[in-house]
XYZ file of C-alpha atoms in Angstrom:
558
model
C 3.252 12.849 -16.888
C -0.446 12.866 -17.555
C -0.534 12.283 -20.793
C 2.609 9.378 -20.280
C -0.016 7.080 -18.241
C -2.652 8.214 -20.084
C -0.863 6.571 -23.162
C 0.585 3.921 -21.177
C -3.047 3.155 -19.915
C -3.967 2.980 -23.719
C -0.961 0.340 -24.408
C -1.196 -1.635 -21.971
C -5.446 -1.637 -23.056
C -3.462 -3.269 -26.459
C -1.205 -5.775 -24.970
C -2.471 -7.243 -22.169
C -6.169 -8.828 -23.469
C -4.639 -12.559 -22.024
C -2.181 -13.782 -21.806
C -2.188 -16.072 -24.148
C -4.466 -15.615 -27.330
C -4.948 -17.949 -30.766
C -2.432 -18.134 -33.312
C -4.053 -16.181 -35.666
C -3.289 -13.288 -33.375
C 0.790 -14.553 -32.691
C 1.478 -11.170 -35.363
C 1.194 -8.720 -32.999
C 4.768 -10.156 -31.509
C 5.456 -8.121 -34.243
C 3.548 -5.153 -34.595
C 5.412 -4.809 -30.421
C 8.806 -2.716 -30.326
C 11.252 -2.842 -27.235
C 13.021 0.295 -26.319
C 15.948 -0.298 -23.334
C 16.622 2.994 -21.357
C 20.129 2.870 -19.391
C 22.191 5.826 -18.058
C 25.192 7.105 -19.096
C 27.425 5.200 -17.481
C 31.136 6.121 -19.506
C 32.424 3.571 -22.029
C 33.255 0.479 -20.265
C 29.258 0.277 -18.609
C 27.289 1.121 -22.258
C 29.406 -1.204 -23.279
C 28.549 -3.679 -20.594
C 24.582 -2.517 -21.297
C 25.044 -2.931 -25.124
C 26.714 -6.191 -24.573
C 23.253 -7.270 -23.054
C 21.315 -5.561 -24.779
C 22.152 -7.107 -28.153
C 21.588 -10.809 -26.720
C 18.517 -9.742 -25.928
C 17.471 -7.538 -29.577
C 18.747 -10.694 -31.618
C 15.448 -11.101 -33.478
C 13.655 -8.597 -31.994
C 12.243 -5.492 -33.327
C 14.338 -3.211 -30.251
C 16.119 0.122 -29.513
C 18.775 0.810 -26.900
C 18.672 4.099 -25.359
C 21.112 5.975 -23.036
C 19.842 8.707 -20.500
C 22.022 11.957 -20.523
C 20.225 15.758 -20.861
C 17.829 17.319 -22.695
C 19.624 15.542 -25.998
C 17.958 12.876 -24.999
C 14.913 14.123 -25.987
C 15.660 13.504 -29.789
C 18.135 10.005 -29.209
C 14.457 8.515 -27.532
C 12.741 10.374 -30.894
C 14.769 8.760 -33.266
C 15.045 5.726 -31.545
C 11.141 5.125 -31.779
C 10.905 6.627 -34.932
C 13.180 3.427 -36.310
C 10.803 1.251 -34.395
C 7.814 2.593 -36.228
C 10.064 1.692 -39.417
C 10.522 -1.491 -38.925
C 6.295 -2.056 -37.819
C 5.740 -1.286 -34.075
C 2.365 0.094 -33.544
C 3.494 0.351 -29.558
C 6.739 -0.265 -27.117
C 7.190 -1.788 -24.054
C 10.155 0.172 -22.067
C 12.747 -1.434 -20.056
C 14.599 0.783 -17.688
C 17.941 -0.048 -16.549
C 18.334 1.086 -13.309
C 17.804 -0.088 -9.486
C 15.407 2.213 -8.488
C 12.426 3.495 -10.279
C 12.814 6.883 -8.006
C 16.752 7.046 -9.416
C 16.138 10.844 -10.838
C 17.542 9.936 -14.356
C 14.457 7.322 -14.896
C 12.257 9.988 -13.729
C 13.395 12.443 -16.202
C 13.342 9.912 -19.176
C 9.610 9.464 -18.915
C 9.130 12.544 -19.202
C 10.662 12.487 -22.330
C 8.548 9.169 -22.910
C 5.491 11.782 -22.439
C 6.385 13.492 -25.550
C 5.693 10.525 -27.728
C 3.313 9.457 -30.741
C 4.086 5.826 -30.373
C 1.968 4.311 -27.614
C 4.313 3.198 -24.802
C 3.883 0.522 -22.096
C 6.288 0.725 -19.280
C 8.249 -2.257 -17.970
C 9.537 -2.722 -14.309
C 13.074 -1.464 -13.515
C 15.707 -4.465 -13.012
C 15.985 -3.424 -9.137
C 12.108 -4.480 -8.981
C 12.587 -7.825 -9.808
C 13.665 -11.116 -7.475
C 16.535 -11.077 -10.942
C 18.124 -7.955 -9.120
C 18.250 -9.883 -5.841
C 19.737 -12.831 -6.990
C 22.278 -11.044 -9.303
C 23.603 -9.825 -6.245
C 22.923 -12.956 -4.026
C 25.262 -14.193 -6.093
C 27.989 -11.499 -5.321
C 27.153 -12.115 -1.477
C 27.598 -15.996 -1.710
C 31.135 -15.360 -2.616
C 32.149 -13.078 0.850
C 33.775 -15.587 3.590
C 32.535 -15.693 7.301
C 29.157 -13.582 6.723
C 28.737 -14.220 10.143
C 30.955 -12.085 11.565
C 31.291 -9.051 8.769
C 28.710 -6.371 8.720
C 28.221 -6.511 4.795
C 27.970 -2.713 3.256
C 25.758 -2.861 -0.175
C 27.252 0.108 -2.461
C 24.601 2.018 -5.055
C 25.048 5.403 -7.246
C 23.076 7.635 -8.459
C 21.474 10.355 -6.517
C 21.433 13.506 -7.939
C 20.213 15.268 -4.310
C 19.548 14.592 -0.066
C 16.267 14.075 -0.935
C 16.710 11.331 -3.679
C 19.598 9.409 -2.071
C 17.038 8.606 1.043
C 14.422 6.813 -2.161
C 17.584 4.922 -3.807
C 19.076 4.249 -0.326
C 15.430 2.990 0.851
C 15.076 0.209 -2.166
C 18.996 -1.030 -2.144
C 18.406 -1.773 0.965
C 15.078 -3.401 0.020
C 16.951 -5.575 -2.359
C 20.328 -6.031 0.504
C 17.902 -7.576 2.841
C 15.999 -9.626 0.122
C 20.005 -10.972 -1.079
C 21.163 -11.165 2.485
C 17.996 -13.494 3.713
C 19.584 -16.780 5.068
C 22.900 -16.359 4.132
C 23.572 -15.118 8.012
C 25.536 -11.618 7.805
C 25.709 -9.814 10.782
C 24.398 -6.519 9.489
C 22.809 -4.944 6.298
C 23.345 -1.385 5.065
C 22.981 0.075 2.196
C 24.665 3.015 0.741
C 23.785 5.145 -1.727
C 26.301 8.054 -3.836
C 25.283 11.178 -5.488
C 25.980 10.524 -9.729
C 29.112 12.212 -10.447
C 27.671 15.235 -12.691
C 25.555 16.458 -10.320
C 25.772 19.799 -8.460
C 28.718 20.329 -5.985
C 30.599 16.994 -7.006
C 33.088 17.390 -4.857
C 30.955 18.253 -1.692
C 28.341 15.597 -2.589
C 31.674 13.312 -2.601
C 32.658 14.941 0.584
C 29.014 13.358 2.437
C 29.192 10.224 0.176
C 32.586 9.642 1.818
C 31.367 10.252 5.549
C 28.493 8.210 5.106
C 30.576 5.166 4.211
C 32.724 5.777 6.969
C 29.938 5.781 9.684
C 28.666 2.453 8.443
C 31.186 1.468 8.926
C 31.837 0.518 12.667
C 34.939 0.193 13.901
C 36.895 -2.822 15.169
C 34.637 -4.584 12.755
C 35.038 -6.695 9.535
C 33.190 -5.249 7.423
C 32.692 -5.884 3.622
C 31.530 -3.128 1.269
C 29.833 -4.780 -1.881
C 29.323 -2.159 -5.315
C 26.276 -2.827 -6.595
C 24.959 -0.264 -9.190
C 24.514 0.295 -13.248
C 26.747 3.779 -12.402
C 29.519 5.723 -13.542
C 32.598 3.444 -15.628
C 34.353 5.259 -18.181
C 36.434 2.310 -17.291
C 38.784 0.273 -14.712
C 40.263 3.561 -12.990
C 37.729 5.754 -13.501
C 34.970 4.761 -12.124
C 32.342 4.027 -8.959
C 34.437 0.979 -8.035
C 37.977 3.249 -7.935
C 36.111 5.832 -5.907
C 34.730 3.714 -3.135
C 38.252 2.034 -2.558
C 40.086 5.579 -2.065
C 36.936 6.272 0.394
C 37.511 3.369 2.792
C 37.652 3.708 5.951
C 39.905 1.771 8.031
C 38.126 -1.470 8.767
C 36.596 -2.436 5.268
C 37.125 -4.148 2.347
C 36.371 -4.385 -1.381
C 34.941 -7.675 -2.129
C 36.623 -8.828 -5.024
C 35.399 -8.074 -8.402
C 32.626 -10.715 -10.129
C 29.911 -10.661 -11.877
C 27.920 -7.404 -11.791
C 24.467 -6.939 -12.439
C 25.149 -6.621 -16.356
C 25.198 -10.212 -17.126
C 21.676 -10.937 -15.775
C 20.208 -7.748 -17.957
C 19.998 -9.845 -21.036
C 16.937 -12.757 -18.473
C 15.311 -9.538 -17.334
C 14.917 -7.462 -20.818
C 13.234 -11.690 -22.326
C 11.517 -12.021 -19.348
C 9.863 -8.454 -19.191
C 8.891 -8.973 -23.390
C 7.244 -12.499 -22.224
C 5.368 -11.377 -19.692
C 3.629 -8.092 -21.614
C 3.391 -10.671 -24.741
C -0.070 -12.139 -25.868
C 1.628 -15.396 -26.830
C 0.399 -19.158 -28.387
C -0.960 -21.243 -25.819
C 2.828 -24.051 -27.266
C 4.564 -20.754 -26.163
C 2.864 -21.229 -22.427
C 4.172 -24.225 -20.734
C 2.273 -26.427 -17.758
C 4.828 -27.468 -15.242
C 2.262 -31.180 -12.894
C 4.346 -31.053 -9.632
C 3.193 -34.250 -7.718
C 4.380 -35.830 -4.633
C 4.397 -39.138 -7.397
C 5.189 -42.371 -5.910
C 5.863 -45.823 -8.178
C 5.965 -46.052 -11.776
C 2.731 -47.177 -12.237
C 1.158 -44.036 -10.200
C 3.067 -41.444 -11.894
C 1.816 -43.091 -15.410
C -1.356 -42.746 -14.640
C -0.781 -38.766 -13.218
C 0.823 -38.198 -16.547
C -2.019 -40.540 -18.638
C -4.529 -37.737 -17.259
C -3.017 -34.762 -18.483
C -1.818 -36.132 -21.858
C -4.397 -34.434 -24.015
C -4.069 -31.489 -23.080
C -0.664 -31.590 -24.526
C -2.157 -30.702 -26.887
C -1.951 -27.829 -26.343
C 0.888 -26.488 -24.245
C 4.077 -27.957 -23.524
C 4.211 -30.007 -20.543
C 6.442 -31.300 -18.025
C 6.173 -33.904 -14.933
C 7.612 -33.224 -11.478
C 7.244 -36.083 -9.465
C 7.909 -35.343 -5.995
C 7.695 -32.551 -3.038
C 8.987 -29.950 -5.071
C 12.865 -30.384 -5.223
C 14.276 -27.248 -7.307
C 16.608 -29.621 -8.558
C 14.061 -31.042 -10.436
C 11.956 -28.240 -10.965
C 15.116 -25.528 -12.434
C 15.089 -28.922 -14.891
C 10.852 -28.925 -16.108
C 11.993 -25.168 -16.482
C 14.888 -25.391 -19.151
C 13.448 -28.439 -21.385
C 10.791 -25.795 -21.274
C 12.571 -23.059 -22.693
C 14.430 -25.551 -24.991
C 11.209 -26.706 -26.523
C 10.393 -22.912 -26.995
C 8.074 -21.810 -24.510
C 7.920 -18.217 -23.442
C 5.994 -18.936 -20.519
C 4.834 -21.475 -17.803
C 2.417 -22.377 -14.922
C 3.276 -24.824 -12.365
C 0.594 -26.607 -11.682
C 0.773 -28.169 -7.201
C -1.582 -31.411 -7.359
C -1.945 -31.769 -3.539
C -4.262 -31.868 -1.096
C -4.098 -28.521 0.479
C -3.464 -25.049 -1.435
C -0.534 -24.362 0.896
C 1.543 -27.459 0.439
C 4.929 -26.508 -1.136
C 2.879 -22.990 -2.475
C 5.469 -21.039 -0.792
C 8.492 -22.703 -1.654
C 7.612 -22.919 -5.192
C 6.427 -18.980 -4.838
C 10.665 -18.669 -3.457
C 11.692 -20.348 -6.619
C 10.048 -18.442 -8.680
C 10.588 -15.119 -7.955
C 6.762 -14.869 -6.976
C 7.973 -14.499 -3.423
C 9.989 -10.621 -3.631
C 7.041 -9.971 -6.488
C 3.956 -10.971 -6.028
C 1.473 -9.883 -2.912
C 2.100 -13.090 -1.322
C 4.860 -13.121 2.209
C 8.322 -14.407 1.305
C 8.995 -17.436 3.970
C 9.314 -21.416 2.912
C 6.984 -23.470 4.919
C 7.313 -26.316 6.447
C 6.679 -29.707 4.874
C 5.409 -31.324 8.212
C 3.552 -28.421 8.457
C 1.251 -28.911 4.983
C 0.838 -32.357 7.108
C 3.291 -34.929 5.191
C 5.366 -36.928 7.695
C 8.865 -34.951 9.050
C 9.980 -38.908 8.166
C 10.454 -36.870 4.282
C 13.205 -35.983 4.073
C 12.735 -32.992 2.851
C 15.752 -29.819 3.245
C 14.935 -26.327 3.371
C 15.880 -24.730 -0.004
C 15.725 -21.188 1.049
C 18.983 -20.869 0.777
C 19.197 -22.053 -2.581
C 19.922 -19.213 -5.435
C 15.714 -19.670 -7.209
C 15.509 -20.544 -10.394
C 17.711 -17.723 -13.557
C 15.258 -18.390 -16.358
C 13.703 -15.601 -19.119
C 10.459 -17.641 -18.736
C 7.494 -15.800 -17.252
C 6.350 -17.527 -13.960
C 3.622 -18.491 -11.822
C 1.985 -20.959 -10.233
C -1.578 -22.510 -8.973
C -2.802 -25.765 -6.985
C -4.429 -27.502 -4.258
C -6.922 -29.381 -4.612
C -8.945 -28.791 -1.470
C -13.003 -28.923 -1.931
C -12.677 -27.774 -5.275
C -16.408 -28.678 -7.219
C -14.356 -30.537 -9.821
C -13.367 -32.594 -7.918
C -16.283 -33.189 -5.869
C -18.156 -33.790 -8.359
C -15.277 -36.408 -9.566
C -15.664 -38.401 -5.908
C -19.491 -38.222 -6.632
C -19.045 -40.143 -10.146
C -16.684 -42.520 -8.270
C -19.264 -43.389 -5.532
C -22.499 -43.280 -7.831
C -19.898 -46.288 -9.967
C -19.709 -47.975 -7.762
C -23.885 -47.856 -6.522
C -26.109 -49.971 -6.999
C -28.820 -48.848 -4.073
C -28.548 -45.387 -2.651
C -30.803 -45.651 -0.762
C -29.203 -48.310 1.093
C -25.440 -46.274 1.048
C -23.354 -44.700 2.585
C -20.718 -42.997 1.822
C -17.083 -42.542 3.468
C -14.752 -40.205 2.631
C -11.160 -41.060 3.964
C -8.419 -38.177 3.917
C -4.791 -38.764 3.767
C -4.387 -35.922 6.993
C -1.732 -34.826 9.327
C 0.200 -35.200 12.282
C -0.950 -31.912 14.311
C -4.722 -31.004 15.337
C -5.456 -27.917 13.926
C -3.770 -29.395 10.645
C -5.655 -32.446 10.906
C -8.840 -30.741 11.610
C -8.644 -28.364 8.525
C -8.563 -31.430 6.331
C -11.444 -32.829 7.935
C -13.380 -29.331 7.387
C -12.426 -29.702 3.808
C -13.558 -33.508 4.040
C -16.603 -31.649 5.223
C -17.853 -29.389 2.993
C -16.154 -32.387 -0.221
C -19.031 -34.140 1.714
C -21.812 -31.529 1.882
C -21.407 -31.465 -2.468
C -22.073 -35.175 -2.235
C -25.164 -34.699 -0.573
C -26.423 -32.282 -3.197
C -25.387 -34.213 -5.955
C -28.791 -35.454 -7.094
C -27.655 -39.089 -5.056
C -29.641 -40.037 -2.698
C -27.629 -42.073 -0.388
C -28.433 -43.235 3.057
C -25.303 -40.893 3.977
C -21.848 -38.985 3.739
C -19.356 -39.319 6.420
C -15.710 -38.568 6.635
C -12.728 -39.378 8.251
C -9.192 -38.804 7.823
C -6.457 -42.095 8.220
C -3.446 -39.901 9.778
C -1.246 -42.551 8.248
C 2.043 -41.265 8.324
C 1.919 -41.028 11.965
C 1.928 -43.766 13.599
C 1.001 -42.968 17.350
C -2.180 -41.163 15.872
C -3.878 -43.209 13.272
C -5.147 -46.230 15.556
C -7.899 -44.772 16.776
C -8.850 -43.653 13.440
C -8.420 -46.638 11.916
C -10.682 -47.746 14.636
C -13.208 -45.032 13.624
C -13.470 -45.653 9.653
C -13.543 -49.343 10.551
C -16.454 -48.894 12.590
C -18.409 -46.259 9.970
C -17.929 -49.180 7.854
C -19.284 -51.863 9.794
C -22.023 -49.059 10.682
C -22.734 -49.066 6.886
C -23.951 -52.763 6.965
C -26.480 -52.706 8.847
C -30.039 -53.620 7.934
C -28.298 -54.587 4.116
C -26.369 -51.320 3.724
C -23.687 -51.036 2.534
C -20.179 -49.248 2.332
C -18.399 -47.105 -0.482
C -15.548 -46.037 0.406
C -13.947 -42.890 -1.554
C -10.231 -41.944 -0.969
C -10.233 -38.091 -1.175
C -7.176 -38.682 -2.937
C -5.376 -36.621 -5.564
C -4.440 -40.370 -7.970
C -5.820 -43.613 -7.002
C -6.679 -45.611 -3.291
C -5.148 -44.799 -0.170
C -3.931 -47.847 2.611
C -8.098 -48.824 2.555
C -7.308 -52.214 1.632
C -4.578 -52.439 4.997
C -6.367 -50.648 7.509
C -9.764 -52.364 6.318
C -8.512 -56.111 6.280
C -11.622 -58.343 7.174
C -14.547 -56.341 6.608
C -16.524 -55.709 4.151
C -17.126 -52.423 1.538
C -16.365 -51.291 -2.366
C -14.102 -49.301 -2.770
C -13.067 -46.276 -5.629
C -10.555 -44.081 -6.788
C -8.780 -40.335 -6.466
C -9.372 -37.723 -8.529
C -6.814 -39.372 -11.364
C -7.422 -40.308 -13.682
C -10.738 -38.560 -14.560
C -12.454 -36.174 -17.523
C -13.175 -33.959 -14.315
C -9.244 -33.803 -13.125
C -8.421 -32.864 -16.494
C -11.051 -30.031 -16.642
C -8.932 -29.062 -13.210
C -5.682 -28.762 -14.385
C -6.442 -26.601 -17.448
C -8.491 -24.447 -14.558
C -4.879 -24.248 -12.384
C -3.252 -23.226 -15.778
C -6.278 -20.035 -16.659
C -5.803 -19.830 -12.251
C -1.945 -19.322 -13.195
C -2.607 -17.171 -16.446
C -4.371 -15.080 -13.859
C -1.562 -14.290 -11.655
C 0.956 -12.971 -14.775
C -2.164 -10.422 -15.742
C -2.231 -9.664 -12.813
C 1.567 -8.777 -12.227
C 1.099 -7.202 -15.975
C -1.252 -4.803 -15.172
C -0.010 -3.898 -11.687
C 2.933 -1.937 -13.321
């Protein structure tokens, strides 16, 4: 195992120098071979794996190996030899397993440790959001979930210790897949592999465990979810489950299994572990949006980025259908990765929602669970329904998200430039930053803190303004905005005393807010928000790099 870790580390250095590289290095893709490793399931199960693999392998240097016994070493040697003969100098291993603790996968890693070709290990299928969605797809077919106990049945243990470890991983997948679906209770059970020693005794033990998982008198639905035994329709794990069903339990009708998700998973892992050309890294600009002119201003501000990356635009409050449309367009344009740049005032705005859509709530470090739109500083009047029960976006693109302006130094520098453009006599001028604000006092204080930090950066920017002040409008909350309008009007009038001038600068992503209406009748000069400005483009580019860093970290965390 020590040797394997050493070889994996060496391979990681070779592959993880960056998510993308200049076009001259794109030939590195030809140097990477792929080997999918799966447990021997019997004819039908193996053919299902093979069908998915063939869809992935088209146009790639790839091999499929089924793990059986000690003979697998020779099979693997020959497969990796063929990869080398076709030009591979390294291999990415794709483990077709639900759990990293699967005994067959553990044995396969021992065989890999004896190879001369450097290898890097992708995540087992079961550790990805695609596994969760594959099971969720099946669970959505269960009627009356609120009155149903769910038993998710897996296969692959070779003894009590492995069964415990595998059951833990199956339970994790089941809990995540059942989120927001409303099941009464959820339990995972894992049977021993049919080839394990003491087969009949262990099957009897598994039947007892299944019976214990089914409470008397309650409706229980058993959902097989596995890459286990399936010689044909009769000699399969599902048939064993049917024979073992205790009274009160039913097995879910056949439907699409996890095999139908494998080609997408393989391609996604390949994309995640590849050094990509910038033209293969798509950018999705997600901004609140407004009328045609507002949206076009944002497009024009980002237009130069289109010379380096395929760019799609989504002007909405994180509408999943629109984001998925952008993902599909990037797929058609040949992208292999996508960075979703959230152009909102707060880092937290729609972060959780977007991360859930792309599976980062499962694979990333941030906590799962959508945060409400109103809680992030927008009025409840914006009717944005929760997407917690929607399927996540199924894509082979490696995806990440970044964004949120807050008090970013580039944002502050652009606002300073707006004020400098309006300025005629800085010593007699007061800069007044105005922000959107929020409905709750805590969120509004957060906005005020951001404006304060922006103001401090403007003060340190080398222009000797008389003063820099700030306030929020709380414009979406009629019962709260009145005192804030009065406060800003007072600031403008104070700035105009003794021959002074007020420079009102909207601290917004784009354009202006309600300044003209709320300050009607007063004398002031009005600037504009962040976009369009050269520094806005630099900020977007910085978010793209931040997103690619997230993908690098995801890859290196294997």
